[in-house]
C-alpha positions as MATLAB code, in Angstrom:
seq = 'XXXXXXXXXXXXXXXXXXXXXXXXXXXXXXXXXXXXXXXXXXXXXXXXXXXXXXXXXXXXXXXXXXXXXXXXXXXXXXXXXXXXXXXXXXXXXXXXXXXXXXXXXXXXXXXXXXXXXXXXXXXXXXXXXXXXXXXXXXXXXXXXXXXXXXXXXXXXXXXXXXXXXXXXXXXXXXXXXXXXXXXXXXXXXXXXXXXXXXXXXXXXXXXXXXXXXXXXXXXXXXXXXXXXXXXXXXXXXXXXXXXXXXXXXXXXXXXXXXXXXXXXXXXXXXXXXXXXXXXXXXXXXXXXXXXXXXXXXXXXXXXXXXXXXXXXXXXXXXXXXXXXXXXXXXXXXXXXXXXX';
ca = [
     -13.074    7.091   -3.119;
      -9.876    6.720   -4.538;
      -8.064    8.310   -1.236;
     -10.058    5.489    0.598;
      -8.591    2.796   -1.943;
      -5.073    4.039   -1.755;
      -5.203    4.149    1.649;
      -6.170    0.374    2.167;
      -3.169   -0.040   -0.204;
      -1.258    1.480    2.333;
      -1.954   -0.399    5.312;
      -2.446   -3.957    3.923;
       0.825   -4.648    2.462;
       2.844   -3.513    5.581;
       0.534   -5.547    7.680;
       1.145   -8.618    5.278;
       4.729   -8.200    5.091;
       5.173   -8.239    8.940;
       3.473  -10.972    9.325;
       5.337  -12.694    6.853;
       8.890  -11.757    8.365;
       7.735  -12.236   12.176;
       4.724  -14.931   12.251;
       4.697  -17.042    9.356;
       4.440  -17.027    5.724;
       0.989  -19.100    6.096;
      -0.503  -16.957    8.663;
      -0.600  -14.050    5.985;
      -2.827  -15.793    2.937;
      -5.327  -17.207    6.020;
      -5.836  -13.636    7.566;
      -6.317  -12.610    3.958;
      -9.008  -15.471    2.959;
     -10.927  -14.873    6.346;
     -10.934  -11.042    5.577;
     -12.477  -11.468    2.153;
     -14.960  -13.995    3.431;
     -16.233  -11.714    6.131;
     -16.272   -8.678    4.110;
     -18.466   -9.925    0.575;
     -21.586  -10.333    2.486;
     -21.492   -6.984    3.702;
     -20.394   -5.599    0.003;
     -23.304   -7.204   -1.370;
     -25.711   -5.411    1.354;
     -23.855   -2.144    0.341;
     -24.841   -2.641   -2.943;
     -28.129   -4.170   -2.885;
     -28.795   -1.186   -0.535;
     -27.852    1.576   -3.488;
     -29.577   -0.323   -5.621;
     -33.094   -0.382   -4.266;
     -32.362    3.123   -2.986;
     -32.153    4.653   -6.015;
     -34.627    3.895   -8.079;
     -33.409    5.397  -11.329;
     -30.925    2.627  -10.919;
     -33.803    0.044  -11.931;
     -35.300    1.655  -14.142;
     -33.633    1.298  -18.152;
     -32.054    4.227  -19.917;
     -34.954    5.689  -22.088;
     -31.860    8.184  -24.035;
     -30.289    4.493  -25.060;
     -33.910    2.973  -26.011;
     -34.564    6.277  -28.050;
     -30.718    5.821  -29.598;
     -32.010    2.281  -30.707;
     -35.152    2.789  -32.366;
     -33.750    5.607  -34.210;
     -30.926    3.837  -35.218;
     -33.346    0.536  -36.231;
     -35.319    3.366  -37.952;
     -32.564    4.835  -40.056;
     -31.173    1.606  -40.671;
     -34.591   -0.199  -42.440;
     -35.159    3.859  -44.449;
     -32.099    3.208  -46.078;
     -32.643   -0.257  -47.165;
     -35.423    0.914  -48.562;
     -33.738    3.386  -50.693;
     -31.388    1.043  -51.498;
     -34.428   -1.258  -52.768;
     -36.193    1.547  -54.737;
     -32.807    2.593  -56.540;
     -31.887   -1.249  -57.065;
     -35.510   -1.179  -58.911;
     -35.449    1.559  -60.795;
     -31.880    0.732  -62.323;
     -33.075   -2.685  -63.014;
     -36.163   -1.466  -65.395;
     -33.851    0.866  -66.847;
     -31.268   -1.441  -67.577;
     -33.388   -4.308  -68.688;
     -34.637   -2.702  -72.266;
     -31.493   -3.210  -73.832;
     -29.231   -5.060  -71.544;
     -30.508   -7.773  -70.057;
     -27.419   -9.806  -69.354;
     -25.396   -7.213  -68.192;
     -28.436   -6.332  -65.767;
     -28.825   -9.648  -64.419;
     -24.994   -9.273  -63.308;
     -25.274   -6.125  -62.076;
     -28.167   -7.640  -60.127;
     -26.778  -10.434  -58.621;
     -23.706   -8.500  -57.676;
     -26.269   -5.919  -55.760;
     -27.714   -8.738  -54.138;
     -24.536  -10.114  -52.741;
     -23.721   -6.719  -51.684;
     -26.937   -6.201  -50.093;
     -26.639   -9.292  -48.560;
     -23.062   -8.377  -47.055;
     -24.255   -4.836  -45.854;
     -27.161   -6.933  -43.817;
     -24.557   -9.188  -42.515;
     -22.347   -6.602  -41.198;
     -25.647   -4.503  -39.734;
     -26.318   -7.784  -37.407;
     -22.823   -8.220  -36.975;
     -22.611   -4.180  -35.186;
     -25.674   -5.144  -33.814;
     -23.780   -7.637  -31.324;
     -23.318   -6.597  -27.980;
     -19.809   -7.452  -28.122;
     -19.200   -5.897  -31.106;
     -21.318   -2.713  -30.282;
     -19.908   -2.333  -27.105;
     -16.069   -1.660  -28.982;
     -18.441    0.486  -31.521;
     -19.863    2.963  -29.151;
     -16.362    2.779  -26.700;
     -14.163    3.434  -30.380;
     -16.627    6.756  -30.977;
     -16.131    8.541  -27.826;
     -14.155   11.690  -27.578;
     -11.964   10.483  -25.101;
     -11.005    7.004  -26.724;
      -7.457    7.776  -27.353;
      -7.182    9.055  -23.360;
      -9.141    5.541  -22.576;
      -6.115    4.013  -24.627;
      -3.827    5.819  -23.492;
      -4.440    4.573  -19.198;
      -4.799    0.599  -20.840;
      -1.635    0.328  -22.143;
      -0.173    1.464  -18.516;
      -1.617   -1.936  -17.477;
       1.117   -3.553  -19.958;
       3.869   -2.902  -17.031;
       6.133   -4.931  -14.482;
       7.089   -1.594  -12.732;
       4.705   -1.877  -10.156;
       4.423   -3.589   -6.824;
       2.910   -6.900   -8.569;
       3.983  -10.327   -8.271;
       6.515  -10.135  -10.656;
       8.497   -7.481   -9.745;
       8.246   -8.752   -6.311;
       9.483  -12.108   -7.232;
      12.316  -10.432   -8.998;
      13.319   -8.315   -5.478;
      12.915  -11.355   -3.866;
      15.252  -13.258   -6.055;
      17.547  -10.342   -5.478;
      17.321  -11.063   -1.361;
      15.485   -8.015   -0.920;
      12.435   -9.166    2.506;
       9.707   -9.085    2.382;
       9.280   -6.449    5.147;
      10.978   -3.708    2.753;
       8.444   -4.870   -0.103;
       5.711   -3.927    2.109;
       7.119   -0.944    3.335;
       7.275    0.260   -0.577;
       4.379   -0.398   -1.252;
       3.187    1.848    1.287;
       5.212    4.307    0.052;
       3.696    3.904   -3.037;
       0.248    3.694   -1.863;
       0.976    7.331    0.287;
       2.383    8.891   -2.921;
      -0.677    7.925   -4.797;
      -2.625    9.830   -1.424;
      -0.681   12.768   -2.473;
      -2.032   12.731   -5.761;
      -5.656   13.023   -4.516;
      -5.128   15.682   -2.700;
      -2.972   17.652   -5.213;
      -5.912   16.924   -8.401;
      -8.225   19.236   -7.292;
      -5.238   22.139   -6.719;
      -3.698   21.469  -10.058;
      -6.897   20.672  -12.129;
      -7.775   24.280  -10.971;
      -5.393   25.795  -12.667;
      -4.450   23.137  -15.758;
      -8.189   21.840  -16.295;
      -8.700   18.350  -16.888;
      -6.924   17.840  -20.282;
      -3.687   19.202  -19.490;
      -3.786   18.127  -16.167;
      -3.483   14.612  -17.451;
      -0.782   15.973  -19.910;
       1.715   16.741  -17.368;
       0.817   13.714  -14.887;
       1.856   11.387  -17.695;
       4.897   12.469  -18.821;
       6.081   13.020  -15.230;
       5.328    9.560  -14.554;
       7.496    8.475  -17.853;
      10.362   10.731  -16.839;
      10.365    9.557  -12.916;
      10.554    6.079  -14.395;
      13.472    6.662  -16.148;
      15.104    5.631  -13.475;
      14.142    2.272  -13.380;
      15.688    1.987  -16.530;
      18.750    3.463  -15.204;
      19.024    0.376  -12.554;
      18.979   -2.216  -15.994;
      22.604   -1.049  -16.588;
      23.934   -0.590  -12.796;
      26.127   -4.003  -11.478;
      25.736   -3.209   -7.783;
      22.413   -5.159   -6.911;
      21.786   -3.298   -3.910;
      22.004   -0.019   -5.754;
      19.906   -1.024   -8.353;
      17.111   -2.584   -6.345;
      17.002    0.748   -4.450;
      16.686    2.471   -7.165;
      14.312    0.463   -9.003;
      12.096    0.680   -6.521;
      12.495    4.617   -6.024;
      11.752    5.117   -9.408;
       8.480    2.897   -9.035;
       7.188    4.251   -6.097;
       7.903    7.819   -6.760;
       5.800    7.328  -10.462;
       2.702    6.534   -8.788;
       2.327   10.173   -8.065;
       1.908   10.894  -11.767;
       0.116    7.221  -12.261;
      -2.254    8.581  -10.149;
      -2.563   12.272  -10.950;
      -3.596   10.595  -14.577;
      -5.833    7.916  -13.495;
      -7.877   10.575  -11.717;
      -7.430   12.401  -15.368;
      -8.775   10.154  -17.338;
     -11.462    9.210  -14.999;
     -13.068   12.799  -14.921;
     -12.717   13.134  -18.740;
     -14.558    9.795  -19.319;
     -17.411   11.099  -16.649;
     -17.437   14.612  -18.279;
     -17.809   12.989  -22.262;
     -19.513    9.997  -22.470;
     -23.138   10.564  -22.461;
     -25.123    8.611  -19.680;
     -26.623    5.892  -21.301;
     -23.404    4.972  -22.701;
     -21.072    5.274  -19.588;
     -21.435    1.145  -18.602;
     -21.139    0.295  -22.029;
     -17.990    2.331  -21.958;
     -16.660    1.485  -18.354;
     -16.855   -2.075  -19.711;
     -14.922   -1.916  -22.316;
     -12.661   -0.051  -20.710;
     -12.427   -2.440  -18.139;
     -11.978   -5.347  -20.394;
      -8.921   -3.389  -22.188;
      -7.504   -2.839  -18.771;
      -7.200   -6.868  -17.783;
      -6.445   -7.536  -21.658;
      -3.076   -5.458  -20.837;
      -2.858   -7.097  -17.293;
      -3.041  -10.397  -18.641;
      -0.472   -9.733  -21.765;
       2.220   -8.714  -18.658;
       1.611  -12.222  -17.367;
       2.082  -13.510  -20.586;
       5.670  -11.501  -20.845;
       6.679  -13.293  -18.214;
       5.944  -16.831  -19.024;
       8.261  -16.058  -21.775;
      10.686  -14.080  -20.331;
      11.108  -16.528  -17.485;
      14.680  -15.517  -16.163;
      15.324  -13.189  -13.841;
      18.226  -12.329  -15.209;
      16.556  -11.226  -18.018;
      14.215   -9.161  -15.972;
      15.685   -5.674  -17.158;
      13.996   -6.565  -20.800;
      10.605   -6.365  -19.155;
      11.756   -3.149  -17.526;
      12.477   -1.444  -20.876;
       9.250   -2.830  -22.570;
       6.809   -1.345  -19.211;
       8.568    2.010  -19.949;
       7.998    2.042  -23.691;
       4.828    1.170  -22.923;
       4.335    4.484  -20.932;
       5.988    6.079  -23.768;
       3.292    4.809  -25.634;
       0.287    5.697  -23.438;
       1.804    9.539  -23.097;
       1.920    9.474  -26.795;
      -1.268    8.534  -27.347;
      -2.751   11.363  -24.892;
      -0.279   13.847  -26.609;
      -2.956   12.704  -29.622;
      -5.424   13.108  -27.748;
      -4.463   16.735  -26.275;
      -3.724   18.178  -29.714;
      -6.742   16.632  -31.219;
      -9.077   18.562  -28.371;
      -6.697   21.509  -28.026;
      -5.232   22.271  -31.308;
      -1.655   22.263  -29.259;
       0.387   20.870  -26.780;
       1.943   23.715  -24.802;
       1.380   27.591  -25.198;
       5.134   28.390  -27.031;
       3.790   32.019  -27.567;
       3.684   32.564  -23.877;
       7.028   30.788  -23.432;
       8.623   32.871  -25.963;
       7.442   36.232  -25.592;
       9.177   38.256  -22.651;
       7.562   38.225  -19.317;
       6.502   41.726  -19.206;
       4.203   41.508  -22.149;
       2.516   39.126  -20.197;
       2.335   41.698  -17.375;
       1.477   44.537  -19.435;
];
């Protein structure tokens, strides 16, 4: 599925930029508004076709009905433990110290009162939703592929504008982001052949941090004077990262499908989701504010701390599963120990 994404990446934006250079620059949003015109009816049949297909699809999770009603259950049990031991302290308290019980009882109230306010307040679906998605074994990995969203070094709008601005066509943007788009190809064949060998975990280890160091060179580009030189290599540093972007997308994805339980993989995928646009949207917001594009090179150093951050946060992760990071035993001892 991803290959088939990827590869639609890879053929649109060279189509698009052609057309821009050769035809017109309206004749490229028109083909692109009749394409997505003809094509949602027929994604709508596709999925109203799984749907009544499957019919475990219609039916509701019974596991997160059961998780419910045994949470409801454990919830009113403890209130009424609470209740009992709120009694019994008040008949003990009242033979000789009624005043200091009739505190103590009004500040148990209020407490009890807060404790049922916060209950309903989980209870939200909002608020349950960041709950269950906080819980999860994976949540620092989950973290750790949002905050990659919180980046200009892509093929977006902005740093397209930005190349642009620099005189670069429109043509050579769409031939990168082809280049992009067949480097993140590459990745989906080279998961399963890596993943073999690393396993998922350390798989996305690697992918991450080779997407931080391959991006280093977009930093590089902040401090070179030559525009050309610096546009080319911005945008070799970009494309070649999507190999690890990839690689640690496809990472992430299998751990989430491999540790969340079932019933709680859409509440989970939603949140996700809704992290994912939250650190889309703040990159938008960076550059409202940061509105010159000769200050574009400060954007540029905050997407690659940001990376910094999201391999950080899976280093976290890793050690937290793992109990390490690397095997330094193995790197230390001499080879033919590990022959022997």
């Amino acid at each position: 599925m991803r290959r088939i994404d990827l590869s639609c990446k890879l053929l649109a934006p060279i189509v698009v930029g052609f057309m821009m250079s050769s035809v017109s620059v309206l004749a490229s949003p028109v083909l692109i508004a009749v394409w997505n015109i003809i094509s949602v009816g027929i994604e709508y049949w596709l999925l109203h076709h799984v749907y009544v297909s499957m019919p475990a699809l219609q039916q509701k999770s019974t596991a997160h009905q059961a998780y419910q009603a045994s949470s409801q259950f454990a919830e009113s049990n403890a209130e009424e433990v609470e209740l009992s031991v709120f009694e019994r302290d008040n008949m003990s308290q009242m033979e000789g110290h009624e005043e200091v019980s009739l505190l103590k009882n009004t500040g148990q109230q209020t407490t009890s009162r807060q404790s049922t306010f916060l209950n309903k307040l989980k209870k939200l679906p909002v608020i349950e939703g960041w709950v269950t998605y906080m819980h999860q074994e994976a949540v620092l990995a989950g973290l750790a592929l949002a905050v990659l969203y919180f980046t200009v070094l892509s093929f977006g709008s902005l740093m397209s504008a930005f190349l642009s601005w620099r005189g670069i066509p429109p043509y050579v943007l769409g031939l990168a982001r082809g280049v992009a788009a067949m480097m993140g190809i590459l990745a989906t064949f080279i998961f399963p052949i890596v993943h073999a060998r690393l396993q998922t975990v350390r798989t996305g280890n690697w992918s991450i941090w080779i997407q931080w160091s391959l991006l280093s060179v977009c930093v590089v580009s902040v401090w070179i004077h030559n525009s050309k030189v610096a546009s080319l290599l911005l945008i070799s540093g970009v494309a070649a990262s999507r190999l690890g972007l990839w690689l640690f997308d496809l990472s992430v994805t299998q751990l989430m499908q491999e540790s969340v339980p079932v019933a709680e993989r859409g509440v989970v995928g939603g949140v996700q989701r809704s992290l994912q646009s939250l650190m889309d949207m703040l990159t938008y917001a960076v550059g409202m504010v940061i509105v010159r594009p000769q200050d574009f090179g400060i954007t540029i150093c905050m997407s690659y701390g940001a990376v910094l951050t999201s391999a950080l946060l899976y280093s976290m992760h890793v050690y937290r599963v793992r109990g390490h990071l690397f095997h330094f035993d193995r790197l230390l001892r001499p080879r033919w120990i590990h022959n022997t």
